[in-house]
Short mmCIF file of C-alpha atoms and ligand atoms in Angstrom, two decimals:
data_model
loop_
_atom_site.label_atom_id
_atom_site.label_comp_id
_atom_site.label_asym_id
_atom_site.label_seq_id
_atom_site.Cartn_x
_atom_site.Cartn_y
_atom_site.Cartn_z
CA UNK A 136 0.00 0.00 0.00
CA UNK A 137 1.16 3.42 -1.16
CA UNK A 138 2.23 5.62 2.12
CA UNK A 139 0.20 8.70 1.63
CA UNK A 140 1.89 10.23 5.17
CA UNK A 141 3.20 13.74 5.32
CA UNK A 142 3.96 15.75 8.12
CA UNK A 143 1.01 17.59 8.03
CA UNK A 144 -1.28 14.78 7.75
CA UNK A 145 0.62 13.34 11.02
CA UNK A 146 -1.39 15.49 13.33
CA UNK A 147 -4.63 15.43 11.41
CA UNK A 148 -5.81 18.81 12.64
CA UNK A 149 -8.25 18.77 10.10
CA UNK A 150 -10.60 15.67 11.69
CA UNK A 151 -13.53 16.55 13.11
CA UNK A 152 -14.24 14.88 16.58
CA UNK A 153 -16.98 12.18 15.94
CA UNK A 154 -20.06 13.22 17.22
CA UNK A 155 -20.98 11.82 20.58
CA UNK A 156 -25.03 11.22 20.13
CA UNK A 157 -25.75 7.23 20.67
CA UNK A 158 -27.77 7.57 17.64
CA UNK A 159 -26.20 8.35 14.63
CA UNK A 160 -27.24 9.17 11.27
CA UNK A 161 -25.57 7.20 8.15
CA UNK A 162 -23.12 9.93 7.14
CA UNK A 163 -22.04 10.35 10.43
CA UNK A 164 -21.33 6.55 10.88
CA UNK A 165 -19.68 6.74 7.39
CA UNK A 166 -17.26 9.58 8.11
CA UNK A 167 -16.20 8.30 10.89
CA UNK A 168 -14.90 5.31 9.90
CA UNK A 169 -13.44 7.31 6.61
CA UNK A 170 -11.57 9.81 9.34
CA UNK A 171 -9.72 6.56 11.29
CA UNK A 172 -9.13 5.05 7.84
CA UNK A 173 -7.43 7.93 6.24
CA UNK A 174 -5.56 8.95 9.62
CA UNK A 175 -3.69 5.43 9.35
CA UNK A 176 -3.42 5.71 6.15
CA UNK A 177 -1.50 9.06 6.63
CA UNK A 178 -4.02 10.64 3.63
CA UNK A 179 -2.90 13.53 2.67
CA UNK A 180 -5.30 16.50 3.75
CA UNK A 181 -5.77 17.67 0.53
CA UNK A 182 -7.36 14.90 -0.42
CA UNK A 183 -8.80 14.08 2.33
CA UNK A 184 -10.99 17.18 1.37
CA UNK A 185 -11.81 15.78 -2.18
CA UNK A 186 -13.35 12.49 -1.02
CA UNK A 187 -15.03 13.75 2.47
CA UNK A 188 -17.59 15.82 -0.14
CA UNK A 189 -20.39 14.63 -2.74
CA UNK A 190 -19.50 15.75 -5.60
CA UNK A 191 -22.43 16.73 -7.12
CA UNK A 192 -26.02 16.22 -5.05
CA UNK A 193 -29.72 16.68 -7.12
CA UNK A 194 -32.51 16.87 -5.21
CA UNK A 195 -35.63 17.07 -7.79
CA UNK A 196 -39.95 17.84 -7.12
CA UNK A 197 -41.61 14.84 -8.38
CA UNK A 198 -45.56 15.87 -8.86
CA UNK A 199 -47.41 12.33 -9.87
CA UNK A 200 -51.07 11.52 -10.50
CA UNK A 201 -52.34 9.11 -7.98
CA UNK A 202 -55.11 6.76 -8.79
CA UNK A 203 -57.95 8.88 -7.54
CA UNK A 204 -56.90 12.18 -9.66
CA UNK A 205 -54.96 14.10 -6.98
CA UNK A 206 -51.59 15.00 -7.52
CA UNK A 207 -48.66 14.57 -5.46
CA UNK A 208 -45.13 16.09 -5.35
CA UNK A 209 -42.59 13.33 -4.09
CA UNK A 210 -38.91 14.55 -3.17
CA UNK A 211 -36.48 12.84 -5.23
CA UNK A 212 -32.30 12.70 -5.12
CA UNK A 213 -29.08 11.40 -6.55
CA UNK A 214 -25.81 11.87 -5.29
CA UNK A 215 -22.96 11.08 -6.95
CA UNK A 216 -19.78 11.11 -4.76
CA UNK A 217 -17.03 10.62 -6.72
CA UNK A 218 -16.30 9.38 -10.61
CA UNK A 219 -12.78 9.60 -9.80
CA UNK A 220 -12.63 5.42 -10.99
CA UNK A 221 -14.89 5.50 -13.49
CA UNK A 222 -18.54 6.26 -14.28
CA UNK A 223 -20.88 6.64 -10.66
CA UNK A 224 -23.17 3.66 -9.58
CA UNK A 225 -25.20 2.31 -7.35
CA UNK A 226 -28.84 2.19 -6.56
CA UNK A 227 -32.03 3.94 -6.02
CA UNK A 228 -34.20 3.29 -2.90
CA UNK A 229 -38.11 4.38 -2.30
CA UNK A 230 -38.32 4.34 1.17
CA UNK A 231 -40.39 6.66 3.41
CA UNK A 232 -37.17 7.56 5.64
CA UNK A 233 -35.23 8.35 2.52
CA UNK A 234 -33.60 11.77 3.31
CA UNK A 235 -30.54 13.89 1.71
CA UNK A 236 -28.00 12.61 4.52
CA UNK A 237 -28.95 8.70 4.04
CA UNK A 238 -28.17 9.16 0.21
CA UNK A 239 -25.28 10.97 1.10
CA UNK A 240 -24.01 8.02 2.73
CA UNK A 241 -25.02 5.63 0.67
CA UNK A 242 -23.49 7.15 -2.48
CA UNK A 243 -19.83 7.52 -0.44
CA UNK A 244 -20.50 3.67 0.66
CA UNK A 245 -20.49 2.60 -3.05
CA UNK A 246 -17.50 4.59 -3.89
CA UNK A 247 -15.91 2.44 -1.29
CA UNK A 248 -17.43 -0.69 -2.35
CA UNK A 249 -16.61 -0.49 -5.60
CA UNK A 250 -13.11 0.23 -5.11
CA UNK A 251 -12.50 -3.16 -2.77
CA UNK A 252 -13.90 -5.16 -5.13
CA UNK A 253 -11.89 -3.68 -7.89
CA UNK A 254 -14.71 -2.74 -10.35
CA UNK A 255 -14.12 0.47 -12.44
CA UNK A 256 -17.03 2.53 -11.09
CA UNK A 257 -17.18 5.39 -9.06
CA UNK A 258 -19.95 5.89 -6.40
CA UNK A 259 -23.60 7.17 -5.82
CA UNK A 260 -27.31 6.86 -4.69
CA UNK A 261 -30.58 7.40 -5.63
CA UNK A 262 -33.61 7.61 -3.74
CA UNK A 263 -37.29 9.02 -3.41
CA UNK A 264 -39.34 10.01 -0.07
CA UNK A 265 -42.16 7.53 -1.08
CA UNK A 266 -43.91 4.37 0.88
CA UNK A 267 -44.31 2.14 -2.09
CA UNK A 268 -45.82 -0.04 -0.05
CA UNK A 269 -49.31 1.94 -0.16
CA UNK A 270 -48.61 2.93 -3.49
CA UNK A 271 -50.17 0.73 -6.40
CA UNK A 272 -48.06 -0.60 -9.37
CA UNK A 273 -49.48 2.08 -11.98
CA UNK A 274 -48.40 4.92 -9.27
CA UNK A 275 -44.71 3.68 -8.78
CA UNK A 276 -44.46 3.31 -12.71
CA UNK A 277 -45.47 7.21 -13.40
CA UNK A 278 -42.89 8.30 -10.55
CA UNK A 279 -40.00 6.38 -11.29
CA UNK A 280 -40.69 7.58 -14.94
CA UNK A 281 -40.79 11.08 -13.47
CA UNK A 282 -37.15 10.45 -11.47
CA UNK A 283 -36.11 9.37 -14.35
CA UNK A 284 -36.84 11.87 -16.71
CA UNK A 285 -35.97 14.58 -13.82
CA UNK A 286 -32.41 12.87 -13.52
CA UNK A 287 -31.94 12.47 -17.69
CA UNK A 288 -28.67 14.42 -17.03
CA UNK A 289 -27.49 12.71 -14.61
CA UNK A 290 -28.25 9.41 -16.01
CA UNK A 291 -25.93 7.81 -18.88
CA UNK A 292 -24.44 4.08 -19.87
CA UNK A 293 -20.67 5.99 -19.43
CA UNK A 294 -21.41 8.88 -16.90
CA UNK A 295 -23.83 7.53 -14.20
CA UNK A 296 -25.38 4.18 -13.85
CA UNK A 297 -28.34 3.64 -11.53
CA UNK A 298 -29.96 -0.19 -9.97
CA UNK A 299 -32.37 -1.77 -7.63
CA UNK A 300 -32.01 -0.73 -3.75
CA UNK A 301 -34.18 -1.00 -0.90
CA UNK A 302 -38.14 -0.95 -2.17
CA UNK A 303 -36.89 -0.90 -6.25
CA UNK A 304 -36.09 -4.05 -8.41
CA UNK A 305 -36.14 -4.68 -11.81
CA UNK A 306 -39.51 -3.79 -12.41
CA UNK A 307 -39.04 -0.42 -11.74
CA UNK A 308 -35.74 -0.73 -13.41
CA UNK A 309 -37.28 -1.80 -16.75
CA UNK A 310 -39.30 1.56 -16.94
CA UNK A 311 -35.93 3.39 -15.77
CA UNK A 312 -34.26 1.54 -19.17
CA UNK A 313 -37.48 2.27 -21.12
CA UNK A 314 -38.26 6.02 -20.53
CA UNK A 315 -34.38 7.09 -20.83
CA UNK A 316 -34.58 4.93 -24.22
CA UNK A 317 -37.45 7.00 -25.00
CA UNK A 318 -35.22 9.93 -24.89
CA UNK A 319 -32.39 9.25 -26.79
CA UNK A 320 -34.38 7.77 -29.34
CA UNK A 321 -32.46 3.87 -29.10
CA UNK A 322 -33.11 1.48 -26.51
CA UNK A 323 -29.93 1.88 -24.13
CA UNK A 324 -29.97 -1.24 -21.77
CA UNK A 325 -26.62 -0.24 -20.21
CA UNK A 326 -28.04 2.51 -18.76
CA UNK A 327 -29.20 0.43 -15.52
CA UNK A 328 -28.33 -2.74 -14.00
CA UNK A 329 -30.44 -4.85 -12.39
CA UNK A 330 -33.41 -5.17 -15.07
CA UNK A 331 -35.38 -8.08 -16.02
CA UNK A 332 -33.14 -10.87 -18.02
CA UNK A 333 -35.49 -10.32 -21.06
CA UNK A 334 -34.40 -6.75 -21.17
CA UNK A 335 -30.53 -7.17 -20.95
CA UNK A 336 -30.07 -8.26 -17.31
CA UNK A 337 -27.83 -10.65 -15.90
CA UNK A 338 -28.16 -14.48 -14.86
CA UNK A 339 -27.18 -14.20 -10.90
CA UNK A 340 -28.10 -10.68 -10.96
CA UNK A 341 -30.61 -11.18 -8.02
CA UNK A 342 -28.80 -13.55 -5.68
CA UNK A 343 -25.78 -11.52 -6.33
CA UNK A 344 -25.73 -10.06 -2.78
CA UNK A 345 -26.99 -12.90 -0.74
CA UNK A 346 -24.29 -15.28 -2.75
CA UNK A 347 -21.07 -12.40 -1.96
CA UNK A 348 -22.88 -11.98 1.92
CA UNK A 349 -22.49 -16.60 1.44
CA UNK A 350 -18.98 -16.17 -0.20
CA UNK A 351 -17.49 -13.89 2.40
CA UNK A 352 -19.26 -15.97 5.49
CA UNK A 353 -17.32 -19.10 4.68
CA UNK A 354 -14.35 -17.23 4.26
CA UNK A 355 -14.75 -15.31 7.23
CA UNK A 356 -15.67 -18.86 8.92
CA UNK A 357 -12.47 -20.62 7.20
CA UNK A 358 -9.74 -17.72 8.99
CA UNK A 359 -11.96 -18.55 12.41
CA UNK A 360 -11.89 -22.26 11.92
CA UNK A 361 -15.70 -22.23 12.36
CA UNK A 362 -17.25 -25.16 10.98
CA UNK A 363 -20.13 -24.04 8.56
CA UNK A 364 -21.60 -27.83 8.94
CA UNK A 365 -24.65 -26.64 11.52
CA UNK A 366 -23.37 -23.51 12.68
CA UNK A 367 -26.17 -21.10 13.65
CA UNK A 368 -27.00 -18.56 11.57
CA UNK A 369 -29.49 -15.41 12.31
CA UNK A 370 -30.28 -13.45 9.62
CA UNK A 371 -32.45 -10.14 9.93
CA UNK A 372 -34.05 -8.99 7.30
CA UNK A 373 -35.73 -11.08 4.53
CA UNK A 374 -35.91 -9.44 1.42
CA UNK A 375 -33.98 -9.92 -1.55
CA UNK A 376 -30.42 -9.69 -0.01
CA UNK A 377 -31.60 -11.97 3.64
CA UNK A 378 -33.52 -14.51 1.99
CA UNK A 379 -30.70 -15.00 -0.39
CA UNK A 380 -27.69 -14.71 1.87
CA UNK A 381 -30.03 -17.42 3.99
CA UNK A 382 -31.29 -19.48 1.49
CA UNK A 383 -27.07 -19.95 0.26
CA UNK A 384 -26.14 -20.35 3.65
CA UNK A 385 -28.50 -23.18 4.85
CA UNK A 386 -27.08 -24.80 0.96
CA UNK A 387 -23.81 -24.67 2.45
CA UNK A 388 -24.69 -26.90 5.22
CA UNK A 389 -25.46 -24.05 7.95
CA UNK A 390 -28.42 -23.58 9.92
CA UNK A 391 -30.61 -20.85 10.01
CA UNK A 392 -32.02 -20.45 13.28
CA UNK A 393 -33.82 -17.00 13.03
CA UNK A 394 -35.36 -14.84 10.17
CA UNK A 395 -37.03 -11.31 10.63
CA UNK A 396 -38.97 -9.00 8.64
CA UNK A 397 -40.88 -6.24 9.50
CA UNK A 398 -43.39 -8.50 10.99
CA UNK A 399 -41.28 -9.55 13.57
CA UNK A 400 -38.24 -12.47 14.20
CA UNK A 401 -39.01 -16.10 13.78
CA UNK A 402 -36.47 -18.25 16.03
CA UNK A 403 -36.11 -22.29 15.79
CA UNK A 404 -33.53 -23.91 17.41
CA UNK A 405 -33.52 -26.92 15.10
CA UNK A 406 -33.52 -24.69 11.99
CA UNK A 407 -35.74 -23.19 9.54
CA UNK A 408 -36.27 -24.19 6.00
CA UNK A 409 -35.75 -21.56 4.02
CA UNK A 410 -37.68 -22.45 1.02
CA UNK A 411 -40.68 -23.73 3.48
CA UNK A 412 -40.55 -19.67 4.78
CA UNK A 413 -40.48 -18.11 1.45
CA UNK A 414 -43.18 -20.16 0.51
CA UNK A 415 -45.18 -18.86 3.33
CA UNK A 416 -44.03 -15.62 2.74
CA UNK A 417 -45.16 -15.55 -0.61
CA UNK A 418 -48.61 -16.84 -0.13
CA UNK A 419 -48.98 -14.09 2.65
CA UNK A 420 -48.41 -10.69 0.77
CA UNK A 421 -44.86 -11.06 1.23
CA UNK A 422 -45.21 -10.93 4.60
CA UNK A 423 -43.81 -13.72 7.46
CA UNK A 424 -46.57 -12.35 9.73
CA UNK A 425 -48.36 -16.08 11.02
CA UNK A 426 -45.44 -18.22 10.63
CA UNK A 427 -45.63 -20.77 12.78
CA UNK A 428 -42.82 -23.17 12.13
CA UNK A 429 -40.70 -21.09 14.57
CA UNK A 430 -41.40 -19.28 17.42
CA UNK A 431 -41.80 -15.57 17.19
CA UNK A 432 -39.76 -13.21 19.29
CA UNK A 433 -39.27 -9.48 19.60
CA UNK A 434 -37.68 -7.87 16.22
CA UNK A 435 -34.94 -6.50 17.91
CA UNK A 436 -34.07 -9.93 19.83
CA UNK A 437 -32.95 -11.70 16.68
CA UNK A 438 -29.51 -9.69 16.76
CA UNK A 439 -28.75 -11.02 20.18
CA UNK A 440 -29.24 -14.78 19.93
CA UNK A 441 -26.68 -17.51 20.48
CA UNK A 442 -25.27 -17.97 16.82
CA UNK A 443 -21.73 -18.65 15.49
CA UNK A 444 -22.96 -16.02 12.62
CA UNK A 445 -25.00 -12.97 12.17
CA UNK A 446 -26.32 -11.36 9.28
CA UNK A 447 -28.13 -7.96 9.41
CA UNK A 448 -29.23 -7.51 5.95
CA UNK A 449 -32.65 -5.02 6.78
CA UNK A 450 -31.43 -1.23 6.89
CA UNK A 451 -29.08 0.77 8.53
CA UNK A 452 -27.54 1.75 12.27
CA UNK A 453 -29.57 -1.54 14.46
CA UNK A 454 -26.38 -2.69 16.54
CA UNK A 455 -26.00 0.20 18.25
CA UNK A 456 -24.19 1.16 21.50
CA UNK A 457 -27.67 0.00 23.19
CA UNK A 458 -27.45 -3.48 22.00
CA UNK A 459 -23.59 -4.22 21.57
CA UNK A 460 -22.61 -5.70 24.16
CA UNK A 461 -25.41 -7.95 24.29
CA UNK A 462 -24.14 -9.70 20.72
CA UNK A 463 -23.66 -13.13 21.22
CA UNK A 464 -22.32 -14.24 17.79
CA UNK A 465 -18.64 -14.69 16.69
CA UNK A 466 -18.74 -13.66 13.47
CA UNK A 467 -21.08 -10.59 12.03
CA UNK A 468 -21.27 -10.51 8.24
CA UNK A 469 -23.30 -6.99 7.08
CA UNK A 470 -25.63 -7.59 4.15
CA UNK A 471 -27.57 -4.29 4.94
CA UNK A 472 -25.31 -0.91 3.98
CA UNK A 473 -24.59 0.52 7.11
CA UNK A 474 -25.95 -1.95 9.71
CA UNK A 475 -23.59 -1.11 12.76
CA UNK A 476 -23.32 2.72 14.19
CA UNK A 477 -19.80 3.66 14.40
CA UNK A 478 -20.23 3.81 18.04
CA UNK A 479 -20.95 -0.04 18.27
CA UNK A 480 -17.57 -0.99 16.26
CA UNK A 481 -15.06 -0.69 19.18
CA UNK A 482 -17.12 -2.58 21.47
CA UNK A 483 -17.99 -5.12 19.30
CA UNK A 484 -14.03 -4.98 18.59
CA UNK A 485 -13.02 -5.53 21.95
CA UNK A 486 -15.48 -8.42 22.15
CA UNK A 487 -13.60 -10.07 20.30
CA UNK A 488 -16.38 -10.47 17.42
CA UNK A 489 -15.06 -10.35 13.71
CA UNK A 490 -16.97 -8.22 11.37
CA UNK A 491 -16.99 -8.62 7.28
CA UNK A 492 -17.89 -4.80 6.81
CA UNK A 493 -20.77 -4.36 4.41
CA UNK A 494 -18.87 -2.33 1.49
CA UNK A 495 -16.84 -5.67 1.34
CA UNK A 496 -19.98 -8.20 2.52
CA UNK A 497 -22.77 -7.19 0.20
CA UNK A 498 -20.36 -5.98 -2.77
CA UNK A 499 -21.81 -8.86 -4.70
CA UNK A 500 -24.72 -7.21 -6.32
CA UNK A 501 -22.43 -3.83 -7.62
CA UNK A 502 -20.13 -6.84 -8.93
CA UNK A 503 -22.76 -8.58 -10.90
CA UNK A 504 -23.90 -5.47 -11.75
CA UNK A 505 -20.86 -4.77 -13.45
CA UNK A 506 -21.08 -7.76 -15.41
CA UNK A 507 -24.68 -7.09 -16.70
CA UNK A 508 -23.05 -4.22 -17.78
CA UNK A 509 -19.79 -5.48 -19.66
CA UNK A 510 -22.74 -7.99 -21.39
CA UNK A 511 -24.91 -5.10 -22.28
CA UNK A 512 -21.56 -3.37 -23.89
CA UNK A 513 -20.90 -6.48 -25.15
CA UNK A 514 -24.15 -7.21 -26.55
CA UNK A 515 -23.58 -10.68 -25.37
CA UNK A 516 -25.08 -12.99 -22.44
CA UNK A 517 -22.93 -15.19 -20.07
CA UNK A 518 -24.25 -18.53 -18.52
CA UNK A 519 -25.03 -18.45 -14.94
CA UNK A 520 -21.92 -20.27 -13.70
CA UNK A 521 -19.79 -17.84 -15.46
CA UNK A 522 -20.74 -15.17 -13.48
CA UNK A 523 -20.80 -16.85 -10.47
CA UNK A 524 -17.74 -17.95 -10.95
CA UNK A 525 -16.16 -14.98 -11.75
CA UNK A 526 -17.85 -13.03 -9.00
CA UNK A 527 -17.34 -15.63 -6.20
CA UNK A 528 -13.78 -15.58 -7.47
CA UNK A 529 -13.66 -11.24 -6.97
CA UNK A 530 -15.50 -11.57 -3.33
CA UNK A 531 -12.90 -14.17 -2.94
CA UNK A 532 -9.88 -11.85 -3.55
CA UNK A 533 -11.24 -8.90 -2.06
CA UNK A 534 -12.29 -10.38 1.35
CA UNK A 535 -8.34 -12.37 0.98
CA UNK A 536 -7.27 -8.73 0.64
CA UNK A 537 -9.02 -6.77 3.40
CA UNK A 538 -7.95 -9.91 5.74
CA UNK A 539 -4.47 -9.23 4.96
CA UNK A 540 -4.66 -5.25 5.54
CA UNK A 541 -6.24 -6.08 8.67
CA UNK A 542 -3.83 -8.25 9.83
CA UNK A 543 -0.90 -6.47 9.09
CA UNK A 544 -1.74 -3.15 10.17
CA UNK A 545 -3.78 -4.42 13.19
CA UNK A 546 -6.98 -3.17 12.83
CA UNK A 547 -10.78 -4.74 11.94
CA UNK A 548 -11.50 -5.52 8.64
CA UNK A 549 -14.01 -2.50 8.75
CA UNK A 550 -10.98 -0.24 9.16
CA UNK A 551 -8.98 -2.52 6.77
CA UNK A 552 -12.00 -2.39 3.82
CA UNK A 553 -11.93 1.48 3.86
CA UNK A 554 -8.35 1.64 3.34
CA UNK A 555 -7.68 -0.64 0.80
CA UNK A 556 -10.55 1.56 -0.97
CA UNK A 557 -9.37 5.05 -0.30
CA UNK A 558 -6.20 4.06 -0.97
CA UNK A 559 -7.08 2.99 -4.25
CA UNK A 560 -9.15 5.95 -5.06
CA UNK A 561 -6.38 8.30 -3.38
CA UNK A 562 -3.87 6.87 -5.90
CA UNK A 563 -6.17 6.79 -8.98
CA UNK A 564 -7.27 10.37 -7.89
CA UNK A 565 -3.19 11.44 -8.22
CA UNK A 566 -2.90 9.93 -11.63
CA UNK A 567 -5.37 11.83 -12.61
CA UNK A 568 -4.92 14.66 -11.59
CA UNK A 569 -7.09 17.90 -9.94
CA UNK A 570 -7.17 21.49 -11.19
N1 LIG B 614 -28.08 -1.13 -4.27
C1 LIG B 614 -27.03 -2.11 -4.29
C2 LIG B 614 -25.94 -1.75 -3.30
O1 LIG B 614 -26.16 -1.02 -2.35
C3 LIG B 614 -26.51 -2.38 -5.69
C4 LIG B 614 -25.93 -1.24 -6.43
C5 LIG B 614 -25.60 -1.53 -7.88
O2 LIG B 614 -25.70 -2.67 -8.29
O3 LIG B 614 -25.23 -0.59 -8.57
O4 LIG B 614 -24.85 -2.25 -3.36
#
């Protein structure tokens, strides 16, 4: 690793303290960990100051006809942190706690994520204030054609590349593809990742995450000589990226003792089938509310159970300084962005508990996303087993990596994640060059 130290960068006088609330929003947790990263790293201040900012953020007024005639105005953003490694990705979420800070975060998470894996993208996020839960199918189609034509600047195949996130998938990314298609009078399918495979999108596209959250865990479990044969797993959260990671997992010989959504956790000592609960699930408007194969505890219970592995893979900042301690598992692996508040790291840390960070853990959807786009380029479609190969192969290196860092300089492999990546965008950034 490149030594970015210089004497001024020795005292750091630019840092800001961390904040000292308990709770802490997502760019707070996200800073922080980029501050202790780049002060080991020695980073230069000066660019310290490039990658701390967005680089551009767009926050757009959405009006969309509802159903009954009335019109609404949604609040709509993308945020694209830094292109310094190639065009900006990452996706867009419709979630009614979306807010400017969360994409914030979000869109300096997939700068980071991109750059441990290796893939030439830069970072960002998209996302709209909008429950689209209570919103019916003809509603969400007029506003994500409305963010999209609202972001048609933004938007390109070579400049900025959006995809599914929390409450999109590639429904909604079909009418992205379409309406931008519309505009430049050509269908452009490399415009988004994550669309159905009849419109361009990639075999392994949607177990992408859940397979990298699998691929890291037995790693992870390999350094700790854990034995994946019937180790206990709880996974929270049990949408596309926990019922994947858990439906992998329990392939690999694991078992899943505990599965939450927002109904609730579901805990069974002797295991839950995971195809049995997304049956249910499926039967039951998508819900696991009723299931009665396991017993149901408190939501917030399922992250303090007696596992060997734990997989938070719902939404942001639940292991907090409140519920630390309590963590009984040896081995956390974060399939939600953001899971764990900065706060919670050293304690967990001290605990002894290792932690696969998430812009290393759930890097396997930007990877396959990636792909679907080199096919797309391409005009060509890989089989299914070569892109699991090839991205089981890049989790592979990059958690191998991130080990290493960690080991050598001493520090987790949250620390370590964040500075093989800004070291990598540091010393891309310096090849470049700035004005
Ligand atoms: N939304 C996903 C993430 O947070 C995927 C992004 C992408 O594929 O561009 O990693």
């Amino acid at each position: 690793m490149e030594n970015y130290t210089s004497k001024k960068s020795q005292n750091m006088a630019y840092i800001e303290p961390a904040p000292l609330l308990d709770k802490e929003n997502p760019f707070e947790a996200m800073m922080s960990r980029f501050q202790t990263a780049s002060q080991i790293l020695g980073l230069e201040e000066q660019i310290y100051n490039v990658l701390k900012v967005p680089a551009r953020q767009v926050i757009v007024s959405l009006p969309v006809t509802m159903d009954d005639g009335s019109i609404r105005v949604f609040e709509g953003y993308r945020v694209i942190h830094s292109t310094i490694l190639g065009p900006s990705k990452g996706g867009i979420r419709f979630d009614p706690h979306v807010n400017l800070d969360e994409v914030k975060a979000l869109a300096a998470w997939m700068t980071w994520k991109c750059a441990v894996v290796d893939i030439p993208y830069g970072g960002a996020k998209g996302g709209v204030n909008c429950n689209p839960r209570d919103m019916s199918s003809g509603e969400i189609e007029r506003l994500m054609r409305a963010y999209t034509l609202a972001m048609i600047d933004i938007f390109g195949a070579d400049k900025d590349i959006p995809a599914p996130d929390m409450g999109t998938g590639p429904r909604e990314m079909a009418w992205l593809m379409d309406e931008y298609s519309r505009t430049q009078g050509m269908t452009v399918n490399a415009v988004v990742t994550g669309k159905p495979i009849v419109l361009g999108g990639s075999l392994g596209r949607t177990e992408a995450t859940g397979r990298g959250v699998m691929v890291t865990s037995l790693a992870a479990m390999g350094k700790l000589k854990i034995n994946p044969y019937n180790a206990a797993c709880a996974v929270q959260g049990f949408g596309n990226v926990g019922m994947w990671a858990a439906r992998l997992l329990e392939e690999r010989g694991l078992k899943i003792v505990a599965i939450s959504d927002l109904s609730g956790a579901y805990y069974n000592e002797k295991g839950i089938e995971i195809n049995k609960a997304v049956q249910y699930r499926d039967k039951n408007k998508g819900s696991l509310d009723g299931y009665a194969e396991a017993q149901k505890i408190d939501g917030k219970e399922i992250l303090t159970l007696p596992v060997d592995l734990l997989v938070p893979a719902a939404t942001e900042d639940v292991i907090t300084v409140a519920n630390a301690s309590k963590i009984q598992a040896k081995l956390i692996v974060e399939g939600a962005n953001g899971p764990t508040s900065s706060k919670a790291d050293s304690i967990i840390y001290e605990k002894g508990i290792s932690v696969v960070p998430d812009i290393l853990a759930n890097a396997g959807g930007v990877t396959v996303s990636y792909f679907e786009w080199v096919q797309n380029r391409l005009g060509y479609k890989w089989t299914a087993e070569r892109v699991n190969r090839r991205s089981d192969r890049i989790m592979k290196d990059a958690f191998d990596n991130v080990y290493r860092v960690a080991s050598e300089y001493k520090v987790s492999m949250r620390i370590a994640a964040y500075m093989v990546a800004i070291d990598k965008v540091a010393k891309t950034y310096k090849f470049r060059g700035g004005f």
